[in-house]
Short mmCIF file of C-alpha atoms and ligand atoms in Angstrom, two decimals:
data_model
loop_
_atom_site.label_atom_id
_atom_site.label_comp_id
_atom_site.label_asym_id
_atom_site.label_seq_id
_atom_site.Cartn_x
_atom_site.Cartn_y
_atom_site.Cartn_z
CA MET R 30 114.49 119.06 157.20
CA ASN R 31 116.11 115.76 158.31
CA SER R 32 118.32 113.67 156.10
CA ILE R 33 119.71 110.25 156.87
CA ASP R 34 122.82 110.13 159.06
CA GLU R 35 125.80 108.89 157.08
CA LYS R 36 126.28 105.89 159.38
CA LEU R 37 122.72 104.78 158.59
CA GLN R 38 122.81 105.39 154.82
CA PRO R 39 124.39 102.02 153.94
CA ILE R 40 121.64 100.29 155.91
CA LEU R 41 118.95 101.92 153.76
CA ALA R 42 120.92 101.11 150.60
CA GLU R 43 121.04 97.44 151.61
CA VAL R 44 117.29 97.38 152.42
CA ILE R 45 116.56 98.80 148.94
CA ARG R 46 118.91 96.32 147.25
CA ARG R 47 117.51 93.34 149.10
CA ASN R 48 113.84 94.25 148.75
CA ALA R 49 113.89 95.41 145.14
CA GLY R 50 110.74 97.13 143.93
CA GLU R 51 109.08 97.19 147.36
CA THR R 52 108.65 100.94 147.35
CA GLU R 53 106.26 101.25 150.31
CA PHE R 54 108.70 99.27 152.45
CA HIS R 55 111.62 101.49 151.36
CA GLN R 56 109.49 104.56 152.22
CA ALA R 57 108.69 103.28 155.72
CA VAL R 58 112.32 102.33 156.49
CA HIS R 59 113.53 105.66 155.12
CA GLU R 60 111.21 107.55 157.47
CA VAL R 61 112.39 105.66 160.54
CA LEU R 62 116.11 105.85 159.68
CA GLU R 63 115.76 109.58 159.04
CA SER R 64 114.74 109.97 162.70
CA LEU R 65 117.50 107.79 164.15
CA GLY R 66 120.52 110.02 163.47
CA ARG R 67 120.05 111.83 166.77
CA VAL R 68 119.72 108.52 168.66
CA VAL R 69 122.90 106.93 167.34
CA ALA R 70 124.79 110.18 167.88
CA LYS R 71 123.77 110.14 171.56
CA HIS R 72 123.87 106.35 172.06
CA PRO R 73 126.40 104.83 169.60
CA HIS R 74 125.92 101.38 171.13
CA TYR R 75 122.77 101.04 168.99
CA LEU R 76 125.08 100.71 165.98
CA GLU R 77 126.72 97.60 167.49
CA GLN R 78 125.83 93.98 166.66
CA ALA R 79 124.03 95.06 163.48
CA LEU R 80 121.06 96.03 165.64
CA VAL R 81 119.56 98.52 163.18
CA GLU R 82 120.15 96.13 160.27
CA ARG R 83 118.39 93.35 162.19
CA ILE R 84 115.44 95.65 163.03
CA CYS R 85 114.99 96.31 159.27
CA GLU R 86 114.93 92.59 158.37
CA PRO R 87 111.72 90.59 159.02
CA GLU R 88 112.14 87.54 161.24
CA ARG R 89 109.94 85.46 158.92
CA GLN R 90 107.96 85.95 155.69
CA ILE R 91 105.30 83.45 154.70
CA ILE R 92 103.72 83.45 151.22
CA PHE R 93 101.12 80.84 150.32
CA ARG R 94 98.51 79.75 147.78
CA ILE R 95 94.83 80.19 148.62
CA PRO R 96 92.65 78.12 146.28
CA TRP R 97 88.85 78.41 146.63
CA ILE R 98 85.72 77.75 144.60
CA ASP R 99 83.44 80.63 143.58
CA ASP R 100 79.64 80.51 143.28
CA ARG R 101 79.87 79.49 139.61
CA GLY R 102 81.97 76.46 140.52
CA GLN R 103 85.20 77.99 139.15
CA VAL R 104 88.48 77.53 140.99
CA GLN R 105 90.01 80.86 142.03
CA ILE R 106 93.56 81.32 143.29
CA ASN R 107 94.76 84.13 145.50
CA ARG R 108 98.04 84.72 147.24
CA GLY R 109 98.28 84.89 151.04
CA PHE R 110 100.94 86.66 153.09
CA ARG R 111 102.04 86.85 156.70
CA VAL R 112 105.17 88.82 157.56
CA GLN R 113 106.27 88.19 161.15
CA PHE R 114 108.56 91.15 161.53
CA ASN R 115 109.74 91.33 165.10
CA SER R 116 108.93 89.39 168.27
CA ALA R 117 111.35 91.01 170.73
CA LEU R 118 108.53 92.44 172.85
CA GLY R 119 105.96 89.66 172.60
CA PRO R 120 104.05 87.43 170.18
CA TYR R 121 103.71 88.86 166.67
CA LYS R 122 100.57 90.99 166.37
CA GLY R 123 98.94 92.81 163.47
CA GLY R 124 95.97 92.76 161.14
CA MET R 125 95.07 90.99 157.89
CA ARG R 126 94.25 93.06 154.78
CA PHE R 127 92.12 91.84 151.85
CA HIS R 128 92.58 94.18 148.89
CA PRO R 129 93.67 93.61 145.27
CA SER R 130 96.67 95.93 145.78
CA VAL R 131 98.21 93.65 148.47
CA ASN R 132 101.72 92.37 147.73
CA VAL R 133 104.72 91.41 149.83
CA GLY R 134 106.12 94.98 149.86
CA ILE R 135 102.90 96.42 151.28
CA ILE R 136 102.65 93.74 153.95
CA LYS R 137 106.32 94.26 154.81
CA PHE R 138 105.90 98.01 155.24
CA LEU R 139 102.79 97.49 157.37
CA SER R 140 104.49 94.94 159.61
CA PHE R 141 107.59 97.14 160.00
CA GLU R 142 105.39 100.08 161.08
CA GLN R 143 103.39 97.77 163.32
CA THR R 144 106.52 96.76 165.23
CA PHE R 145 107.16 100.33 166.41
CA LYS R 146 103.47 101.11 166.88
CA ASN R 147 103.04 98.10 169.14
CA ALA R 148 106.13 99.12 171.10
CA LEU R 149 104.67 102.59 171.66
CA THR R 150 101.56 101.11 173.29
CA GLY R 151 103.72 99.66 176.07
CA MET R 152 101.88 96.33 175.70
CA PRO R 153 103.83 93.03 175.36
CA ILE R 154 103.32 92.52 171.61
CA GLY R 155 105.65 92.13 168.64
CA GLY R 156 104.88 93.26 165.07
CA ALA R 157 103.35 91.41 162.11
CA LYS R 158 100.89 91.96 159.30
CA GLY R 159 99.27 89.78 156.66
CA GLY R 160 96.62 89.57 154.04
CA SER R 161 95.77 88.63 150.50
CA ASP R 162 95.24 90.13 147.06
CA PHE R 163 91.65 88.83 147.29
CA ASP R 164 89.05 91.49 146.40
CA PRO R 165 85.97 91.12 148.59
CA LYS R 166 83.96 93.64 146.56
CA GLY R 167 81.01 91.98 144.83
CA ARG R 168 81.65 88.60 146.46
CA SER R 169 78.78 86.70 148.12
CA GLU R 170 78.71 85.76 151.81
CA ALA R 171 79.39 82.13 150.85
CA GLU R 172 82.41 83.09 148.73
CA ILE R 173 83.85 85.23 151.53
CA MET R 174 83.43 82.32 153.95
CA ARG R 175 85.07 79.78 151.66
CA PHE R 176 87.95 82.14 150.98
CA CYS R 177 88.54 82.77 154.71
CA GLN R 178 88.42 79.04 155.41
CA SER R 179 90.97 78.26 152.70
CA LEU R 180 93.27 81.01 153.94
CA VAL R 181 93.19 79.72 157.53
CA THR R 182 93.79 76.14 156.37
CA GLU R 183 97.35 77.32 155.73
CA LEU R 184 97.65 80.23 158.17
CA HIS R 185 96.70 78.16 161.24
CA ARG R 186 100.15 76.50 161.21
CA HIS R 187 101.84 79.83 161.80
CA VAL R 188 99.62 81.54 164.41
CA GLY R 189 98.65 81.02 168.04
CA GLU R 190 98.02 82.91 171.26
CA TYR R 191 101.76 82.81 172.11
CA THR R 192 103.04 82.91 168.52
CA ASP R 193 101.21 85.34 166.28
CA VAL R 194 97.82 86.98 166.73
CA PRO R 195 96.10 88.37 163.60
CA ALA R 196 93.22 90.90 163.53
CA GLY R 197 91.35 92.99 160.94
CA ASP R 198 92.45 95.73 158.53
CA ILE R 199 91.17 96.93 155.13
CA GLY R 200 88.54 94.49 153.85
CA VAL R 201 88.61 92.43 157.06
CA GLY R 202 85.96 93.21 159.66
CA GLY R 203 83.89 91.27 162.18
CA ARG R 204 82.42 88.91 159.58
CA GLU R 205 85.78 87.78 158.21
CA ILE R 206 87.30 87.46 161.70
CA GLY R 207 84.41 85.14 162.63
CA TYR R 208 84.98 82.87 159.62
CA MET R 209 88.74 82.79 160.27
CA PHE R 210 88.35 81.97 163.97
CA GLY R 211 85.72 79.32 163.17
CA GLN R 212 88.06 77.51 160.79
CA PHE R 213 91.02 77.82 163.20
CA LYS R 214 88.96 76.30 166.00
CA ARG R 215 87.83 73.45 163.78
CA LEU R 216 91.31 72.61 162.50
CA THR R 217 93.02 72.73 165.88
CA ASN R 218 90.18 71.44 168.08
CA ARG R 219 91.08 74.20 170.56
CA TYR R 220 89.01 77.14 171.74
CA GLU R 221 92.01 79.42 171.75
CA ALA R 222 90.17 82.76 171.84
CA GLY R 223 93.40 84.76 172.06
CA VAL R 224 94.59 83.53 168.64
CA ILE R 225 92.78 86.37 166.84
CA THR R 226 91.35 89.72 167.88
CA GLY R 227 88.49 91.83 166.61
CA LYS R 228 86.08 89.01 167.54
CA ALA R 229 82.39 89.73 168.14
CA LEU R 230 81.26 90.09 171.75
CA ALA R 231 79.26 86.85 171.36
CA TYR R 232 82.43 84.70 171.30
CA GLY R 233 85.22 86.42 173.20
CA GLY R 234 85.57 89.85 171.65
CA SER R 235 86.22 93.04 173.53
CA CYS R 236 83.91 95.99 173.93
CA ALA R 237 85.21 99.04 172.04
CA ARG R 238 87.49 97.08 169.65
CA THR R 239 85.38 98.11 166.66
CA GLU R 240 85.51 101.76 167.70
CA SER R 241 89.06 101.81 168.99
CA THR R 242 91.21 102.95 166.05
CA GLY R 243 88.98 105.91 165.18
CA TYR R 244 88.39 106.79 168.83
CA GLY R 245 92.10 106.48 169.55
CA ASN R 246 93.10 108.82 166.72
CA SER R 247 90.55 111.34 168.00
CA TYR R 248 92.03 111.14 171.52
CA PHE R 249 95.51 111.59 170.08
CA VAL R 250 94.58 114.66 168.02
CA GLN R 251 92.69 116.09 171.01
CA ALA R 252 95.87 115.73 173.10
CA MET R 253 97.94 117.45 170.38
CA LEU R 254 95.45 120.31 170.19
CA GLU R 255 95.60 120.70 173.98
CA THR R 256 99.33 121.43 173.76
CA ARG R 257 98.26 124.60 171.91
CA GLY R 258 95.49 125.36 174.40
CA THR R 259 92.64 124.32 172.10
CA GLY R 260 90.43 121.35 171.14
CA PHE R 261 87.98 120.01 168.54
CA ASP R 262 85.06 122.10 169.73
CA GLY R 263 83.42 123.93 166.81
CA ARG R 264 86.21 123.02 164.37
CA LYS R 265 85.69 121.83 160.79
CA VAL R 266 87.11 118.37 160.23
CA VAL R 267 87.63 116.28 157.08
CA VAL R 268 87.99 112.50 157.36
CA SER R 269 88.90 110.35 154.35
CA GLY R 270 87.56 106.81 153.92
CA SER R 271 84.25 105.53 155.23
CA GLY R 272 85.32 102.18 156.63
CA ASN R 273 85.92 101.08 160.19
CA VAL R 274 88.52 103.70 161.09
CA ALA R 275 86.73 106.60 159.39
CA ILE R 276 83.28 105.89 160.83
CA TYR R 277 84.46 105.75 164.45
CA THR R 278 86.71 108.76 163.97
CA ILE R 279 83.63 110.70 162.89
CA GLU R 280 81.68 109.38 165.90
CA LYS R 281 84.28 110.47 168.46
CA VAL R 282 85.13 113.80 166.82
CA GLN R 283 81.42 114.65 166.83
CA SER R 284 81.22 113.78 170.54
CA PHE R 285 84.14 116.18 171.14
CA GLY R 286 82.13 118.94 169.43
CA GLY R 287 83.96 118.88 166.08
CA LYS R 288 82.01 119.15 162.82
CA VAL R 289 82.98 116.52 160.25
CA ILE R 290 81.89 117.84 156.87
CA ALA R 291 83.30 115.24 154.46
CA CYS R 292 84.30 111.60 154.06
CA SER R 293 85.02 109.34 151.08
CA ASP R 294 85.58 105.91 149.55
CA SER R 295 87.55 104.84 146.50
CA GLY R 296 84.73 106.09 144.26
CA GLY R 297 84.76 109.70 145.49
CA TYR R 298 83.87 111.95 148.41
CA VAL R 299 80.74 113.49 149.92
CA LEU R 300 80.57 117.01 151.30
CA ASP R 301 77.79 117.79 153.77
CA ASP R 302 78.11 121.29 155.20
CA ALA R 303 75.54 120.52 157.89
CA GLY R 304 77.88 117.81 159.24
CA ILE R 305 77.98 114.12 158.25
CA ASP R 306 74.83 112.26 159.30
CA LEU R 307 76.49 109.34 161.07
CA ALA R 308 73.37 107.17 161.38
CA LEU R 309 72.86 107.36 157.62
CA LEU R 310 76.56 106.71 156.92
CA LYS R 311 76.54 103.61 159.16
CA GLU R 312 73.36 102.33 157.50
CA ILE R 313 74.92 102.69 154.02
CA LYS R 314 78.40 101.39 154.86
CA GLU R 315 77.93 98.90 157.70
CA ALA R 316 74.45 97.50 157.01
CA ARG R 317 73.91 97.84 153.25
CA ARG R 318 77.63 97.76 152.28
CA GLN R 319 77.01 100.32 149.50
CA ARG R 320 79.09 103.08 147.90
CA ILE R 321 79.47 106.52 149.48
CA SER R 322 77.63 108.10 146.51
CA GLU R 323 74.45 106.63 148.03
CA TYR R 324 74.85 109.07 150.92
CA ALA R 325 74.51 112.07 148.60
CA LYS R 326 71.54 110.44 146.84
CA ALA R 327 69.77 109.95 150.17
CA LYS R 328 70.51 113.51 151.30
CA GLY R 329 69.34 115.20 148.10
CA ALA R 330 70.38 118.83 147.65
CA SER R 331 72.03 119.21 151.08
CA ALA R 332 75.05 116.99 150.24
CA ARG R 333 77.32 116.83 147.22
CA PHE R 334 79.15 113.82 145.75
CA VAL R 335 82.39 114.37 143.85
CA GLU R 336 83.72 111.42 141.88
CA THR R 337 87.37 110.32 142.19
CA GLY R 338 89.44 112.09 139.54
CA ARG R 339 87.23 115.20 139.63
CA GLY R 340 88.62 116.62 142.87
CA SER R 341 90.30 115.63 146.12
CA VAL R 342 88.69 115.48 149.54
CA TRP R 343 91.73 117.47 150.72
CA ASP R 344 90.66 120.48 148.63
CA ILE R 345 87.90 121.12 151.17
CA PRO R 346 88.86 123.85 153.67
CA CYS R 347 89.13 122.42 157.20
CA GLU R 348 91.04 122.93 160.44
CA VAL R 349 91.67 119.27 161.20
CA ALA R 350 92.40 116.53 158.62
CA MET R 351 92.19 112.85 159.54
CA PRO R 352 93.24 110.61 156.61
CA SER R 353 91.70 107.19 157.35
CA ALA R 354 91.60 105.25 154.05
CA THR R 355 94.94 103.92 152.80
CA GLN R 356 98.67 104.53 152.20
CA ASN R 357 99.88 107.53 150.18
CA GLU R 358 96.40 109.00 149.80
CA LEU R 359 97.47 112.54 150.79
CA SER R 360 100.13 114.05 148.49
CA GLY R 361 102.47 117.03 148.77
CA ARG R 362 100.02 118.98 146.64
CA ASP R 363 97.14 118.05 148.98
CA ALA R 364 99.22 119.12 151.99
CA ALA R 365 99.97 122.50 150.39
CA LYS R 366 96.25 122.97 149.75
CA LEU R 367 95.35 122.05 153.35
CA ILE R 368 98.01 124.39 154.75
CA GLY R 369 96.80 127.20 152.48
CA ASN R 370 93.27 126.61 153.75
CA GLY R 371 94.37 126.96 157.38
CA VAL R 372 94.66 123.36 158.67
CA ILE R 373 96.09 123.27 162.22
CA ALA R 374 96.27 119.53 162.92
CA VAL R 375 96.56 116.25 161.01
CA GLY R 376 96.08 112.82 162.61
CA GLU R 377 96.89 109.74 160.52
CA GLY R 378 94.12 107.18 161.08
CA ALA R 379 95.36 105.04 158.19
CA ASN R 380 98.87 103.58 157.92
CA MET R 381 101.25 105.92 156.07
CA PRO R 382 98.44 107.89 154.35
CA CYS R 383 100.63 110.98 153.87
CA THR R 384 103.45 110.90 151.33
CA PRO R 385 106.95 111.96 152.48
CA GLU R 386 106.44 115.29 150.65
CA ALA R 387 103.19 115.91 152.53
CA ILE R 388 104.78 115.08 155.90
CA ARG R 389 107.69 117.40 155.16
CA ALA R 390 105.29 120.22 154.27
CA PHE R 391 103.26 119.78 157.47
CA ARG R 392 106.37 119.65 159.67
CA GLU R 393 107.93 122.69 158.01
CA ALA R 394 104.69 124.66 158.42
CA GLY R 395 104.56 123.78 162.14
CA ILE R 396 101.23 121.91 161.78
CA LEU R 397 100.48 119.48 164.60
CA PHE R 398 101.12 116.15 162.85
CA GLY R 399 100.29 112.80 164.48
CA PRO R 400 102.01 109.96 162.56
CA GLY R 401 100.01 106.76 162.11
CA LYS R 402 102.30 104.59 164.20
CA ALA R 403 101.28 106.69 167.21
CA ALA R 404 97.91 108.19 166.29
CA ASN R 405 96.23 105.00 165.05
CA ALA R 406 97.66 102.72 167.76
CA GLY R 407 94.25 102.58 169.48
CA GLY R 408 93.20 99.56 167.43
CA VAL R 409 96.08 97.34 168.41
CA THR R 410 95.91 98.66 171.97
CA THR R 411 92.36 97.39 172.33
CA SER R 412 93.33 94.17 170.58
CA ALA R 413 95.94 93.67 173.32
CA LEU R 414 93.23 94.40 175.90
CA GLU R 415 91.10 91.75 174.17
CA MET R 416 94.00 89.28 174.55
CA GLN R 417 94.20 90.18 178.26
CA GLN R 418 90.49 89.53 178.73
CA ASN R 419 90.73 86.21 176.85
CA ALA R 420 93.74 85.10 178.91
CA SER R 421 91.96 85.83 182.19
CA ARG R 422 88.54 84.54 180.97
CA ASP R 423 87.10 87.95 181.76
CA THR R 424 84.94 90.55 180.00
CA TRP R 425 85.17 94.22 180.72
CA THR R 426 82.48 96.86 180.26
CA PHE R 427 82.59 99.33 177.39
CA GLU R 428 83.36 102.13 179.86
CA LYS R 429 86.30 100.32 181.45
CA THR R 430 87.77 99.36 178.08
CA GLU R 431 87.40 102.84 176.62
CA ALA R 432 88.93 104.38 179.75
CA ARG R 433 92.00 102.11 179.33
CA LEU R 434 92.18 103.05 175.64
CA ALA R 435 91.95 106.77 176.42
CA SER R 436 94.66 106.57 179.05
CA ILE R 437 97.01 104.55 176.81
CA MET R 438 96.49 107.01 173.93
CA ARG R 439 97.33 109.83 176.32
CA SER R 440 100.53 108.06 177.38
CA ILE R 441 101.53 107.40 173.75
CA HIS R 442 101.01 111.09 173.04
CA ASP R 443 103.01 112.14 176.08
CA LEU R 444 105.83 109.69 175.29
CA CYS R 445 106.16 111.00 171.71
CA HIS R 446 105.98 114.59 172.92
CA ALA R 447 108.58 114.11 175.67
CA THR R 448 110.92 112.11 173.39
CA ALA R 449 110.84 114.85 170.72
CA GLU R 450 111.77 117.37 173.39
CA GLU R 451 114.54 115.18 174.77
CA TYR R 452 116.07 114.92 171.29
CA GLY R 453 115.88 118.65 170.61
CA ALA R 454 112.84 118.76 168.32
CA PRO R 455 109.91 119.94 170.46
CA GLY R 456 106.47 119.29 168.93
CA ASP R 457 107.86 116.89 166.28
CA TYR R 458 105.70 113.80 166.81
CA VAL R 459 107.25 111.96 163.84
CA LEU R 460 110.68 112.09 165.44
CA GLY R 461 109.25 111.36 168.90
CA ALA R 462 107.29 108.29 167.73
CA ASN R 463 110.11 106.83 165.65
CA ILE R 464 112.72 107.26 168.38
CA ALA R 465 110.56 106.08 171.29
CA GLY R 466 109.37 103.02 169.33
CA PHE R 467 112.87 102.18 168.16
CA VAL R 468 114.42 102.47 171.64
CA ARG R 469 111.86 100.08 173.16
CA VAL R 470 112.40 97.41 170.48
CA ALA R 471 116.18 97.91 170.34
CA GLU R 472 116.62 97.63 174.11
CA ALA R 473 114.75 94.31 174.21
CA MET R 474 116.70 92.99 171.21
CA ARG R 475 120.03 93.86 172.84
CA MET R 476 119.11 91.82 175.90
CA LEU R 477 118.06 88.80 173.83
CA GLY R 478 121.44 88.43 172.10
CA VAL R 479 122.12 88.03 168.40
CA ILE R 480 119.06 86.11 167.21
P1 NDP T 507 88.04 99.38 155.81
O1 NDP T 507 88.16 98.31 154.79
O2 NDP T 507 87.00 99.26 156.84
O3 NDP T 507 87.85 100.81 155.09
C1 NDP T 507 88.78 101.29 154.19
C2 NDP T 507 88.25 102.59 153.61
O4 NDP T 507 89.27 103.19 152.83
C3 NDP T 507 87.07 102.37 152.67
O5 NDP T 507 86.23 103.50 152.69
C4 NDP T 507 87.77 102.21 151.32
O6 NDP T 507 86.95 102.54 150.20
C5 NDP T 507 88.89 103.21 151.44
N1 NDP T 507 90.02 102.76 150.62
C6 NDP T 507 90.74 101.62 150.75
N2 NDP T 507 91.66 101.52 149.79
C7 NDP T 507 91.53 102.63 149.06
C8 NDP T 507 92.22 103.13 147.94
N3 NDP T 507 93.23 102.45 147.36
N4 NDP T 507 91.84 104.34 147.45
C9 NDP T 507 90.83 105.04 148.04
N5 NDP T 507 90.15 104.61 149.12
C10 NDP T 507 90.48 103.44 149.61
O7 NDP T 507 89.51 99.50 156.46
P2 NDP T 507 89.92 100.18 157.86
O8 NDP T 507 89.04 101.35 158.14
O9 NDP T 507 90.04 99.11 158.86
O10 NDP T 507 91.40 100.67 157.54
C11 NDP T 507 91.70 101.97 157.01
C12 NDP T 507 93.15 102.31 157.25
O11 NDP T 507 93.41 102.32 158.66
C13 NDP T 507 94.18 101.34 156.65
O12 NDP T 507 95.35 102.05 156.29
C14 NDP T 507 94.50 100.44 157.83
O13 NDP T 507 95.77 99.83 157.70
C15 NDP T 507 94.50 101.46 158.96
N6 NDP T 507 94.32 100.90 160.29
C16 NDP T 507 93.25 100.13 160.59
C17 NDP T 507 93.10 99.64 161.89
C18 NDP T 507 91.88 98.88 162.30
O14 NDP T 507 91.76 98.62 163.51
N7 NDP T 507 90.96 98.55 161.42
C19 NDP T 507 94.13 99.86 162.91
C20 NDP T 507 95.19 100.78 162.51
C21 NDP T 507 95.27 101.24 161.23
P3 NDP T 507 86.39 101.35 149.27
O15 NDP T 507 85.36 100.65 150.09
O16 NDP T 507 85.84 102.06 148.09
O17 NDP T 507 87.58 100.48 148.94
#
């Protein structure tokens, strides 16, 4: 399919040289540059003033020590990261991830993607991401709190309503956001609600923020299906993961009449032909914080649990696939299996869940493919709506917030669709999203001079 334009090849080579070993970051830059050949051919001025080179270089990267004391009185040390990638469109904005796999390359790829995603929303926000290699699994409430407090003791110097606004991501939900905001407020002696999003409703959060990434991906896929005169109704759907994004994807897809038959966690997947019982899933994952295998135990003979390593959730025949766990979780082999089983649409709930081989296979087979930077933009969209409510000391109803989310997801879909057409690749949402996001950031950067 696409290869990188020869004028852009040296830029990728320099990114790889300068960020040695950061394979996820190389992968993300590669995907964007692959889409830009048509843009620079039509508008060569984007090659001036090292604009593309500057877009591929983070504005600031912060790495710091996070010491904390566990319940046995032992000192633990984790590493904290915040990569403030681009602030041409507004204050840096992006979530924090707590997972043992976190390193600077992963945070860099996430913040690079976030820059274009945020641009696609049309909201005034730049791109950032952060996190730590801290593993919350098996940690007590008190340990989680002490860890969050230690992290913010450093992070508070670098964030602010007009500077950089973190939120949640893998391993960071409402509980962690609360502890982080509490420590920020204490250190700064300011009730600056807009410094972080994903807050609970009790202290300045927005209705629908919890639901927004999963709901948003469902709206995006629904819009893609409509371009082929169809919808979710009666279709079999597989969702990977069983965290925030996965749970609210399942909720919205079910409300659209789709039948979600499987979901997963890092331990394996569950298959329930009758359709996932969402109340039970929420009880296990949100209230009890247990493993997905408990779902199959509770359901008895009607559901099956398959351990990781003994099969892939993508082997299950379905018409719509919504990967919502983590990066590179859906391989070229998985894509071939899905295509063979008759998949018609794929919406990336997670960030970069499909490998380049998988994306190539879906595009070549003409499958409707919604890339994460467009399809999962609902989370940051509602975070920006939370910032708006905080700035105006207002609270909106769930209905009003969801209506704004739905309309912004529709406009992101339409922008990607129209851009792909304009650049001679109708129906190619990867190309549409990369070009539309790039043009918005690049235009602002041109106006701001060489900074
Ligand atoms: P959660 O921590 O709530 O859930 C993550 C889910 O993915 C869990 O079921 C987890 O299983 C599974 N998972 C994580 N890492 C792995 C792994 N290495 N292998 C297999 N399964 C894994 O995170 P979110 O739902 O918030 O995030 C999911 C994805 O969506 C991420 O890519 C995130 O960047 C992206 N995203 C999130 C947004 C948000 O608003 N939260 C916004 C936009 C994108 P286990 O519990 O076993 O680890």
